[in-house]
Amino acid sequence: MAGVSLVCVPLVGKSVEQMLSEMATATAGGADVAEIRLDHLASFEPRRDLDLLLRNRPLPVLVTYRPNWEGGEYEGDDGWRFEALLLAMELGAEYVDIELKVAQEFVDFLSGKRPDGTKLIVSSHNYQSTPSIEDLSILVARIQAVGADIVKIATTAVDITDVARMFKVMVHCQGQQVPMIGLVMGDRGLMSRILCPKFGGYLTFAALSTGKESAPGQPSLSDLLDIYNIKQIKADTKVYGVVGKPVAHSKGPIIHGTAFRSVGYNAVYLPLLVDDFESFLSTYSSPDFAGFSVTMPHKEAALACSDEVDPIVKYIGAVNTLIKRPSDGKLIGYNTDYTGSISAIETTLQVFSGKVPGASLADRIFVVIGAGGAGKALAYGAREKGARVVIANRTYERARELANFVGGQAISLADLENFHPEEGMILANTTSVGMYPNIHDTPLSKQALKSYALVFDAIYNPTLTRLLREAEELGVTIVTGVEMFVRQAMGQFEIFTGLPAPEKLMRETLLNFH
Ligand code: NAP
């Protein structure tokens, strides 16, 4: 039934003691099942060790003894393995896993002595790819035919769209007697591990902590429970996420996931590692995939895929927020980077100069370093507010192009060093110069910063870049990229949900995880 999936933590310790300690941690962390990976034990004495592992167990257990020909660590023969798995059944293990390749032999081996009460999971692993829907369905039928109580299929995502096939097969299986575990391994398959309650998956695996994964792409137990809120995911839960490449570093899931939960919004927010934006959108076209934050390198593609956009978005040439309009399914594109950054700068100016809202940027010189996505967003945003925009960029040609578009002036990075036509100017860095790990770099000398009333940096890692630190040392007001990030995320939250963003919570969440 869609709506309940068990969360199972694989125990990968090398000794029984380590596994028992992992089991206690998994129990305290909220796991539903512990998978005892017998093949991970450095030495294994079945009767003694299984007794220790199963006696007084705090959780239901799944006992797996994976051979190396199926991706595990056991190198011996099947006879020994079968005996150990039978013993686990006799000792009351709730689940035992056997590979499809030898499932018939195992079932024959058990005949007449199979204890009641243990569910048999018959599993198939494909470490290369995800087969077609037809081939997956045939695989399900073969696993059912061998007498499985639970079908388990794990494949590999070459592309995020591969996961859709597994979801289809899982939904189809829901009407049948035999529950299914359907997982797609690898970073591109992550959503299969999180959305299983939505698509009727019986169980999903979660690593006890980062580094203790038993298969590629496994999220940690705390991420699954706390960030993705898996226990609240149901068939009608809406899916949002950040689409990018890479996305693993994104703070989007933690900030949006926490915000959704705080207002009781029935939605989950995922990192979505996407290679081809268009095929991603056409594969996940159902209204359930309701909206996306879009990051590098897909912001231009998101604009091209939008049915309608905010007028200014066309000028900026980039969409960072995309929603499916519920009434007609049309894709509507927004850019909250420009609203987030400009409002962060304006608010700070108002606080520090006591000026009336909205008027603070008008007529000021606003220097943008960079002419990429963020540069365009800042330049158009400042122009909208009536500022006189100046663009400086490494590639001068791009600076001139952007300056022409916004009716501003272009100067070279070298000339920016001595640019000081008037007091009260604003400087916005939108290049990645100074971003982690190159934290000692800066796009403009400290000397040149004296000419500015306020310095903004779009970079949010680190929060205090060398540029901002040096500006602060000179007594110049600063605005961080974290401030822009939180504001663009608040804008996205409001577009996604139609509700006011829980600002305090979103700020605290970002600070706590930064
Ligand atoms: P982008 O489109 O790739 O543009 C990068 C810009 O940086 C270009 O103008 C490029 O100049 C310039 N640049 C790159 N390396 C340089 C170097 N070594 N020296 C001088 N200039 C250099 O990237 P983007 O999407 O605009 O992102 C830029 C920065 O903004 C990133 O650090 C990103 O994390 C940050 N950002 C922050 C937020 C937020 O919420 N805080 C949101 C969006 C972006 P050329 O034209 O010469 O190549």
Coordinates of C-alpha atoms and ligand atoms in Angstrom, one line a residue:
M1 CA 0.0 0.0 0.0
A2 CA 1.3 3.5 -0.9
G3 CA 2.0 5.6 2.1
V4 CA 4.0 3.3 4.4
S5 CA 7.6 2.2 3.6
L6 CA 9.8 0.7 6.2
V7 CA 13.2 2.3 6.7
C8 CA 15.9 -0.3 6.9
V9 CA 19.5 0.4 8.0
P10 CA 22.2 -2.0 6.8
L11 CA 24.7 -3.0 9.5
V12 CA 28.1 -3.1 7.9
G13 CA 30.3 -3.6 10.9
K14 CA 33.2 -6.0 10.6
S15 CA 32.4 -7.7 14.0
V16 CA 29.3 -8.8 15.8
E17 CA 30.1 -6.2 18.5
Q18 CA 30.2 -3.4 15.9
M19 CA 26.9 -4.6 14.4
L20 CA 25.2 -4.7 17.8
S21 CA 26.3 -1.2 18.4
E22 CA 25.1 -0.1 15.0
M23 CA 21.8 -1.8 15.6
A24 CA 21.4 0.2 18.9
T25 CA 22.2 3.4 17.1
A26 CA 19.8 2.6 14.3
T27 CA 17.0 1.9 16.8
A28 CA 17.7 5.2 18.6
G29 CA 17.8 7.0 15.2
G30 CA 14.3 5.8 14.3
A31 CA 15.0 2.9 11.9
D32 CA 12.2 0.3 11.4
V33 CA 14.4 -2.7 10.4
A34 CA 18.1 -3.5 10.6
E35 CA 19.7 -5.5 7.8
I36 CA 22.4 -7.8 9.1
R37 CA 25.0 -8.1 6.3
L38 CA 26.6 -11.4 7.3
D39 CA 29.0 -11.0 4.4
H40 CA 30.6 -8.0 6.0
L41 CA 31.7 -9.9 9.1
A42 CA 35.5 -10.5 9.1
S43 CA 34.9 -13.9 10.8
F44 CA 31.6 -15.6 11.2
E45 CA 30.6 -18.5 13.4
P46 CA 27.0 -19.0 12.4
R47 CA 25.4 -20.5 15.6
R48 CA 27.3 -18.3 18.0
D49 CA 27.1 -15.1 16.0
L50 CA 23.5 -15.3 14.8
D51 CA 22.4 -16.1 18.3
L52 CA 24.2 -13.0 19.6
L53 CA 22.8 -10.8 16.8
L54 CA 19.2 -12.0 17.0
R55 CA 18.8 -12.6 20.8
N56 CA 17.2 -9.5 22.4
R57 CA 17.2 -7.6 19.1
P58 CA 15.6 -4.2 19.5
L59 CA 14.4 -4.2 15.9
P60 CA 13.0 -6.6 13.3
V61 CA 15.9 -7.9 11.2
L62 CA 16.6 -8.7 7.6
V63 CA 19.4 -11.2 7.3
T64 CA 21.5 -11.0 4.1
Y65 CA 24.5 -13.0 3.1
R66 CA 25.4 -11.4 -0.2
P67 CA 27.9 -13.2 -2.5
N68 CA 30.5 -11.3 -4.4
W69 CA 28.9 -12.3 -7.7
E70 CA 25.9 -10.1 -6.7
G71 CA 27.9 -7.2 -5.3
G72 CA 28.5 -8.6 -1.8
E73 CA 31.6 -9.7 0.1
Y74 CA 31.0 -13.4 0.6
E75 CA 33.3 -15.6 -1.5
G76 CA 32.4 -19.1 -0.4
D77 CA 29.9 -21.7 -1.7
D78 CA 26.2 -21.5 -1.5
G79 CA 25.8 -24.5 0.8
W80 CA 27.3 -22.7 3.7
R81 CA 25.3 -19.6 3.0
F82 CA 22.0 -21.5 2.7
E83 CA 22.7 -23.2 6.1
A84 CA 23.4 -19.8 7.8
L85 CA 20.2 -18.3 6.3
L86 CA 18.1 -21.3 7.4
L87 CA 19.5 -20.9 10.9
A88 CA 18.6 -17.2 10.9
M89 CA 15.0 -18.2 9.9
E90 CA 15.0 -20.8 12.8
L91 CA 16.1 -18.1 15.2
G92 CA 13.1 -16.0 14.1
A93 CA 14.6 -13.4 11.7
E94 CA 11.7 -11.4 10.3
Y95 CA 13.2 -11.3 6.8
V96 CA 15.8 -13.2 4.9
D97 CA 17.2 -12.1 1.5
I98 CA 18.2 -14.5 -1.3
E99 CA 19.4 -13.6 -4.8
L100 CA 17.1 -14.5 -7.7
K101 CA 20.0 -16.3 -9.4
V102 CA 19.9 -19.1 -6.7
A103 CA 16.4 -18.5 -5.3
Q104 CA 15.0 -21.8 -6.7
E105 CA 17.9 -23.8 -5.2
F106 CA 17.4 -22.1 -1.9
V107 CA 13.6 -22.7 -2.0
D108 CA 14.3 -26.4 -2.8
F109 CA 16.9 -26.5 0.0
L110 CA 14.3 -25.2 2.5
S111 CA 11.5 -27.5 1.4
G112 CA 9.9 -29.2 4.3
K113 CA 12.0 -27.3 6.9
R114 CA 11.0 -23.7 6.1
P115 CA 10.1 -22.0 9.4
D116 CA 6.9 -19.9 9.5
G117 CA 7.2 -16.3 10.3
T118 CA 10.2 -15.3 8.2
K119 CA 9.4 -13.4 5.0
L120 CA 11.6 -14.4 2.0
I121 CA 12.9 -11.4 0.0
V122 CA 14.1 -12.5 -3.4
S123 CA 16.4 -9.9 -4.9
S124 CA 17.9 -8.9 -8.2
H125 CA 20.7 -6.3 -8.6
N126 CA 21.8 -4.6 -11.8
Y127 CA 24.9 -2.5 -11.3
Q128 CA 25.0 -1.2 -14.8
S129 CA 21.6 0.2 -15.9
T130 CA 17.8 0.1 -15.5
P131 CA 16.0 -2.2 -17.9
S132 CA 12.9 -1.3 -19.9
I133 CA 9.4 -1.4 -18.2
E134 CA 8.8 -4.7 -20.0
D135 CA 12.0 -6.3 -18.8
L136 CA 11.4 -5.1 -15.3
S137 CA 7.9 -6.5 -15.3
I138 CA 9.3 -9.9 -16.5
L139 CA 11.8 -9.8 -13.7
V140 CA 9.0 -9.1 -11.2
A141 CA 7.0 -12.1 -12.5
R142 CA 10.1 -14.4 -12.3
I143 CA 10.7 -13.3 -8.7
Q144 CA 7.1 -13.9 -7.8
A145 CA 7.1 -17.3 -9.5
V146 CA 9.9 -18.6 -7.4
G147 CA 7.9 -18.1 -4.3
A148 CA 9.1 -14.7 -2.9
D149 CA 7.1 -13.1 -0.2
I150 CA 8.6 -9.7 -1.2
V151 CA 10.1 -8.8 -4.6
K152 CA 13.3 -6.7 -4.4
I153 CA 14.8 -5.1 -7.6
A154 CA 17.8 -2.8 -7.4
T155 CA 19.0 -1.2 -10.7
T156 CA 21.4 1.6 -11.5
A157 CA 20.4 5.1 -12.8
V158 CA 22.4 6.2 -15.8
D159 CA 20.0 9.1 -16.0
I160 CA 17.4 10.4 -13.5
T161 CA 14.7 9.5 -16.0
D162 CA 15.5 5.8 -15.4
V163 CA 13.8 6.1 -12.0
A164 CA 10.4 6.7 -13.7
R165 CA 10.4 3.2 -15.1
M166 CA 10.9 1.7 -11.6
F167 CA 8.1 3.9 -10.2
K168 CA 5.7 2.7 -13.0
V169 CA 6.5 -1.0 -12.2
M170 CA 6.0 -0.4 -8.5
V171 CA 2.7 1.3 -8.9
H172 CA 1.6 -1.6 -11.1
C173 CA 2.7 -4.1 -8.4
Q174 CA 0.6 -2.4 -5.8
G175 CA -2.5 -4.2 -6.9
Q176 CA -0.8 -7.6 -6.5
Q177 CA -0.3 -9.8 -3.5
V178 CA 3.5 -9.6 -3.4
P179 CA 4.9 -6.3 -2.0
M180 CA 7.9 -4.8 -3.9
I181 CA 11.1 -3.0 -3.0
G182 CA 12.2 -1.1 -6.1
L183 CA 15.4 1.0 -5.8
V184 CA 17.5 2.7 -8.4
M185 CA 21.1 3.0 -7.2
G186 CA 23.5 5.9 -7.8
D187 CA 23.3 9.7 -7.3
R188 CA 20.9 10.0 -10.2
G189 CA 18.6 7.4 -8.5
L190 CA 18.3 9.1 -5.2
M191 CA 14.6 10.0 -5.5
S192 CA 13.7 6.3 -5.8
R193 CA 15.0 5.9 -2.2
I194 CA 13.0 8.8 -0.9
L195 CA 9.7 8.6 -2.8
C196 CA 9.0 4.9 -2.2
P197 CA 6.1 5.6 0.1
K198 CA 4.5 7.6 -2.7
F199 CA 4.8 4.8 -5.2
G200 CA 4.1 1.9 -3.0
G201 CA 7.6 0.6 -2.2
Y202 CA 7.6 -1.8 0.8
L203 CA 11.0 -0.7 2.2
T204 CA 13.9 1.6 1.6
F205 CA 17.5 1.5 2.8
A206 CA 19.3 4.3 4.8
A207 CA 22.9 4.4 5.8
L208 CA 23.5 4.7 9.5
S209 CA 25.8 7.7 8.7
T210 CA 27.7 9.0 5.7
G211 CA 30.4 6.5 4.8
K212 CA 28.3 3.5 6.0
E213 CA 26.3 3.0 2.8
S214 CA 25.9 -0.6 1.6
A215 CA 25.0 0.5 -2.0
P216 CA 25.7 3.6 -4.1
G217 CA 23.3 6.6 -3.5
Q218 CA 21.9 5.5 -0.1
P219 CA 20.9 8.6 1.9
S220 CA 21.6 8.6 5.6
L221 CA 19.0 7.7 8.2
S222 CA 18.8 11.2 9.6
D223 CA 18.5 12.8 6.1
L224 CA 15.7 10.4 5.2
L225 CA 13.8 11.0 8.4
D226 CA 14.6 14.7 9.2
I227 CA 15.3 16.4 5.8
Y228 CA 13.0 14.3 3.5
N229 CA 10.5 13.6 6.2
I230 CA 9.8 10.2 4.7
K231 CA 7.3 9.1 7.3
Q232 CA 5.0 11.9 6.1
I233 CA 5.2 11.0 2.4
K234 CA 2.0 9.6 1.0
A235 CA 0.6 8.9 -2.5
D236 CA -0.7 12.4 -2.8
T237 CA 2.5 14.2 -1.6
K238 CA 3.7 16.8 -4.1
V239 CA 7.3 16.6 -5.2
Y240 CA 9.5 19.7 -5.5
G241 CA 13.3 19.8 -5.8
V242 CA 16.4 21.6 -6.9
V243 CA 17.4 20.6 -10.5
G244 CA 21.1 21.1 -11.2
K245 CA 24.4 19.4 -11.9
P246 CA 25.9 19.1 -9.4
V247 CA 23.3 19.4 -6.6
A248 CA 24.7 17.3 -3.7
H249 CA 26.0 20.5 -2.0
S250 CA 22.6 22.3 -2.2
K251 CA 21.1 23.6 1.0
G252 CA 17.7 23.7 -0.8
P253 CA 16.4 20.3 0.6
I254 CA 17.1 21.3 4.2
I255 CA 15.7 24.8 4.0
H256 CA 12.6 24.0 1.9
G257 CA 12.0 20.6 3.6
T258 CA 12.0 22.3 7.0
A259 CA 9.8 25.1 5.7
F260 CA 7.2 22.8 4.1
R261 CA 7.0 20.8 7.3
S262 CA 6.6 23.9 9.5
V263 CA 3.4 24.9 7.7
G264 CA 2.1 21.4 7.2
Y265 CA 2.5 21.5 3.4
N266 CA 2.1 18.0 2.0
A267 CA 5.3 18.1 -0.1
V268 CA 8.8 16.8 -0.3
Y269 CA 11.9 18.6 -1.7
L270 CA 14.7 16.7 -3.3
P271 CA 18.1 17.2 -4.8
L272 CA 17.6 16.2 -8.5
L273 CA 20.8 15.5 -10.4
V274 CA 19.7 16.2 -14.0
D275 CA 21.8 15.9 -17.2
D276 CA 19.1 16.9 -19.7
F277 CA 16.6 19.4 -18.4
E278 CA 14.0 18.9 -21.2
S279 CA 13.9 15.1 -21.0
F280 CA 13.6 15.4 -17.2
L281 CA 10.6 17.7 -17.5
S282 CA 8.9 15.5 -20.2
T283 CA 9.5 12.3 -18.1
Y284 CA 8.2 13.8 -14.8
S285 CA 5.3 15.6 -16.4
S286 CA 2.6 14.6 -14.0
P287 CA 1.1 17.3 -11.8
D288 CA 2.7 15.5 -8.8
F289 CA 6.0 16.9 -9.8
A290 CA 4.8 20.4 -8.9
G291 CA 7.8 22.8 -9.0
F292 CA 11.5 23.2 -9.1
S293 CA 14.3 25.4 -8.1
V294 CA 16.7 25.5 -11.0
T295 CA 20.4 26.0 -10.6
M296 CA 23.5 25.7 -12.8
P297 CA 23.7 24.7 -15.6
H298 CA 20.0 24.6 -16.3
K299 CA 18.7 28.2 -15.8
E300 CA 18.7 29.0 -19.5
A301 CA 17.1 25.7 -20.4
A302 CA 14.4 26.4 -17.8
L303 CA 13.6 29.6 -19.5
A304 CA 13.4 27.9 -22.9
C305 CA 11.0 25.3 -21.4
S306 CA 8.7 27.8 -19.7
D307 CA 5.2 28.4 -21.2
E308 CA 5.0 31.7 -19.5
V309 CA 7.5 33.9 -17.6
D310 CA 7.6 37.1 -15.5
P311 CA 8.4 39.8 -18.1
I312 CA 11.8 40.7 -16.4
V313 CA 12.8 37.0 -16.6
K314 CA 13.1 37.3 -20.4
Y315 CA 15.6 40.0 -20.1
I316 CA 17.6 38.2 -17.4
G317 CA 17.6 35.2 -19.7
A318 CA 17.4 32.8 -16.8
V319 CA 14.7 31.0 -14.7
N320 CA 15.6 29.8 -11.2
T321 CA 12.0 28.8 -10.2
L322 CA 9.6 26.8 -12.2
I323 CA 6.1 25.7 -11.3
K324 CA 3.4 23.7 -12.9
R325 CA 0.2 25.8 -12.8
P326 CA -2.4 23.5 -11.2
S327 CA -5.3 24.8 -13.4
D328 CA -3.7 23.9 -16.7
G329 CA -0.3 22.3 -16.1
K330 CA 1.5 25.1 -17.9
L331 CA 5.1 25.8 -16.8
I332 CA 5.5 29.2 -15.3
G333 CA 9.1 30.5 -14.9
Y334 CA 10.3 33.1 -12.3
N335 CA 13.6 34.5 -11.2
T336 CA 13.9 35.0 -7.4
D337 CA 17.7 35.6 -7.7
Y338 CA 17.1 39.2 -8.7
T339 CA 14.3 39.9 -6.2
G340 CA 16.3 38.2 -3.5
S341 CA 19.6 40.1 -4.1
I342 CA 18.0 43.5 -4.8
S343 CA 15.8 43.3 -1.7
A344 CA 18.7 42.3 0.4
I345 CA 20.7 45.3 -0.7
E346 CA 17.7 47.7 -0.5
T347 CA 16.8 46.6 3.0
T348 CA 20.3 47.0 4.2
L349 CA 20.6 50.5 2.6
Q350 CA 17.3 51.5 4.4
V351 CA 18.5 50.2 7.7
F352 CA 21.8 52.0 7.4
S353 CA 20.7 55.3 5.7
G354 CA 17.1 55.6 7.0
K355 CA 15.9 56.1 3.4
V356 CA 12.3 55.4 2.4
P357 CA 11.5 52.0 1.0
G358 CA 12.1 51.5 -2.8
A359 CA 13.9 54.8 -3.3
S360 CA 17.3 53.8 -2.0
L361 CA 18.7 52.5 -5.2
A362 CA 17.4 55.2 -7.5
D363 CA 20.0 57.2 -9.2
R364 CA 22.9 55.5 -7.4
I365 CA 25.8 54.1 -9.4
F366 CA 25.5 50.3 -9.1
V367 CA 28.6 48.4 -10.2
V368 CA 28.2 44.8 -11.1
I369 CA 31.3 42.6 -11.5
G370 CA 30.4 39.6 -13.7
A371 CA 28.1 39.2 -16.6
G372 CA 26.8 35.6 -16.1
G373 CA 23.5 34.5 -14.7
A374 CA 23.8 36.3 -11.4
G375 CA 25.3 39.3 -13.0
K376 CA 22.4 39.7 -15.4
A377 CA 19.9 39.3 -12.5
L378 CA 21.6 42.0 -10.4
A379 CA 22.0 44.3 -13.4
Y380 CA 18.4 44.1 -14.5
G381 CA 17.2 44.3 -10.9
A382 CA 19.2 47.5 -10.2
R383 CA 18.1 49.0 -13.5
E384 CA 14.4 48.3 -12.5
K385 CA 15.0 50.3 -9.3
G386 CA 16.4 53.2 -11.3
A387 CA 20.1 52.8 -10.5
R388 CA 22.8 53.8 -13.0
V389 CA 24.3 50.4 -13.8
V390 CA 28.0 49.8 -14.6
I391 CA 29.3 46.4 -15.6
A392 CA 32.8 45.1 -15.2
N393 CA 33.7 41.7 -16.5
R394 CA 36.7 39.6 -17.2
T395 CA 35.5 39.2 -20.8
Y396 CA 34.9 42.8 -21.7
E397 CA 32.7 41.9 -24.7
R398 CA 30.1 40.3 -22.4
A399 CA 30.2 43.4 -20.1
R400 CA 29.5 45.6 -23.1
E401 CA 26.6 43.4 -24.2
L402 CA 25.0 43.4 -20.8
A403 CA 25.6 47.1 -20.4
N404 CA 23.9 47.8 -23.7
F405 CA 20.9 45.7 -22.7
V406 CA 20.4 47.5 -19.4
G407 CA 21.3 50.9 -20.8
G408 CA 24.4 51.1 -18.6
Q409 CA 28.1 51.5 -19.0
A410 CA 30.8 48.8 -19.4
I411 CA 34.3 49.1 -18.0
S412 CA 37.2 46.8 -17.8
L413 CA 38.2 45.1 -14.6
A414 CA 41.5 47.0 -14.7
D415 CA 39.7 50.4 -14.9
L416 CA 37.5 49.4 -12.0
E417 CA 40.5 49.7 -9.7
N418 CA 40.4 53.5 -10.1
F419 CA 36.7 54.0 -10.8
H420 CA 35.5 56.7 -8.4
P421 CA 33.2 59.2 -10.1
E422 CA 31.1 59.9 -7.0
E423 CA 30.3 58.9 -3.4
G424 CA 27.7 56.4 -2.3
M425 CA 28.2 53.8 -5.0
I426 CA 27.2 50.1 -4.6
L427 CA 29.4 47.2 -5.7
A428 CA 28.0 43.7 -6.4
N429 CA 30.3 40.8 -7.1
T430 CA 28.6 38.2 -9.1
T431 CA 31.6 36.2 -10.2
S432 CA 32.8 33.0 -8.4
V433 CA 36.1 34.7 -7.5
G434 CA 36.7 34.1 -3.8
M435 CA 34.3 31.1 -3.6
Y436 CA 35.4 28.0 -1.7
P437 CA 38.0 26.5 -2.0
N438 CA 39.7 29.7 -3.5
I439 CA 38.8 31.8 -0.4
H440 CA 42.0 33.9 -0.6
D441 CA 41.0 35.3 -4.0
T442 CA 39.1 38.6 -4.5
P443 CA 37.7 40.3 -7.6
L444 CA 38.8 43.9 -6.5
S445 CA 41.6 45.3 -4.4
K446 CA 40.9 46.5 -0.9
Q447 CA 42.1 49.9 -1.9
A448 CA 39.4 50.2 -4.5
L449 CA 36.6 49.3 -2.0
K450 CA 37.0 52.7 -0.3
S451 CA 34.9 54.2 -3.1
Y452 CA 31.7 52.3 -2.1
A453 CA 28.9 52.8 0.4
L454 CA 27.9 49.2 0.2
V455 CA 29.5 46.0 -1.0
F456 CA 27.5 42.8 -1.9
D457 CA 28.9 39.4 -2.7
A458 CA 26.7 36.7 -4.4
I459 CA 29.0 34.0 -3.1
Y460 CA 27.5 32.2 -0.1
N461 CA 30.4 29.8 0.6
P462 CA 32.1 31.2 2.6
T463 CA 29.6 33.6 4.0
L464 CA 32.3 36.2 4.7
T465 CA 34.4 36.3 1.5
R466 CA 37.7 38.1 1.4
L467 CA 36.0 40.9 -0.6
L468 CA 33.4 41.4 2.2
R469 CA 35.9 41.0 5.0
E470 CA 38.1 43.8 3.5
A471 CA 35.1 46.0 2.8
E472 CA 34.1 45.6 6.5
E473 CA 37.6 46.4 7.7
L474 CA 37.2 49.7 5.8
G475 CA 33.9 50.4 7.5
V476 CA 31.9 49.8 4.3
T477 CA 28.4 48.2 4.8
I478 CA 28.2 44.7 3.5
V479 CA 25.5 42.3 2.3
T480 CA 26.3 38.6 2.1
G481 CA 25.3 35.9 -0.5
V482 CA 23.7 34.0 2.3
E483 CA 21.2 36.9 2.7
M484 CA 20.5 36.7 -1.0
F485 CA 20.2 32.9 -0.8
V486 CA 17.6 33.0 2.0
R487 CA 15.6 35.6 0.3
Q488 CA 15.5 33.9 -3.1
A489 CA 14.5 30.7 -1.2
M490 CA 11.7 32.6 0.6
G491 CA 10.5 33.9 -2.8
Q492 CA 10.5 30.3 -4.1
F493 CA 8.6 29.0 -1.1
E494 CA 5.9 31.6 -1.7
I495 CA 5.7 30.7 -5.4
F496 CA 5.5 26.9 -4.6
T497 CA 3.0 27.1 -1.8
G498 CA 1.1 30.4 -2.1
L499 CA 1.8 30.9 1.6
P500 CA 4.0 33.5 3.3
A501 CA 7.5 32.1 3.9
P502 CA 8.4 31.3 7.5
E503 CA 11.4 33.7 7.4
K504 CA 12.7 33.2 10.9
L505 CA 12.8 29.4 10.5
M506 CA 14.3 29.5 7.1
R507 CA 17.1 31.8 8.3
E508 CA 17.8 29.7 11.4
T509 CA 17.8 26.5 9.4
L510 CA 20.3 27.9 6.9
L511 CA 22.5 29.3 9.7
N512 CA 22.5 26.0 11.6
F513 CA 23.5 24.0 8.6
H514 CA 25.9 26.4 7.0
Ligands
NAP1 P1 28.1 32.2 -14.4 O1 26.9 32.4 -15.2 O2 29.0 31.1 -14.8 O3 29.0 33.5 -14.5 C1 30.3 33.6 -13.9 C2 30.9 35.0 -14.0 O4 32.1 35.0 -13.3 C3 31.2 35.4 -15.5 O5 31.0 36.8 -15.6 C4 32.7 35.1 -15.5 O6 33.4 35.9 -16.4 C5 33.1 35.4 -14.1 N1 34.3 34.7 -13.7 C6 34.5 33.4 -13.5 N2 35.7 33.1 -13.1 C7 36.4 34.3 -13.1 C8 37.7 34.7 -12.8 N3 38.6 33.7 -12.4 N4 38.1 36.0 -12.8 C9 37.2 36.9 -13.2 N5 35.9 36.6 -13.5 C10 35.5 35.3 -13.5 O7 27.8 32.0 -12.9 P2 26.6 32.5 -12.0 O8 25.4 31.6 -12.1 O9 26.3 33.9 -12.4 O10 27.1 32.5 -10.5 C11 28.2 33.3 -10.1 C12 28.3 33.3 -8.6 O11 27.1 33.7 -8.0 C13 28.6 31.9 -8.1 O12 29.6 32.1 -7.0 C14 27.3 31.5 -7.5 O13 27.4 30.6 -6.4 C15 26.7 32.8 -7.0 N6 25.2 32.8 -6.9 C16 24.7 33.0 -5.6 C17 23.4 33.0 -5.4 C18 22.8 33.2 -4.1 O14 21.6 32.9 -3.8 N7 23.6 33.7 -3.2 C19 22.5 32.7 -6.5 C20 23.0 32.5 -7.8 C21 24.4 32.6 -8.0 P3 33.5 35.6 -18.0 O15 32.3 36.2 -18.7 O16 34.8 36.3 -18.4 O17 33.6 34.1 -18.1

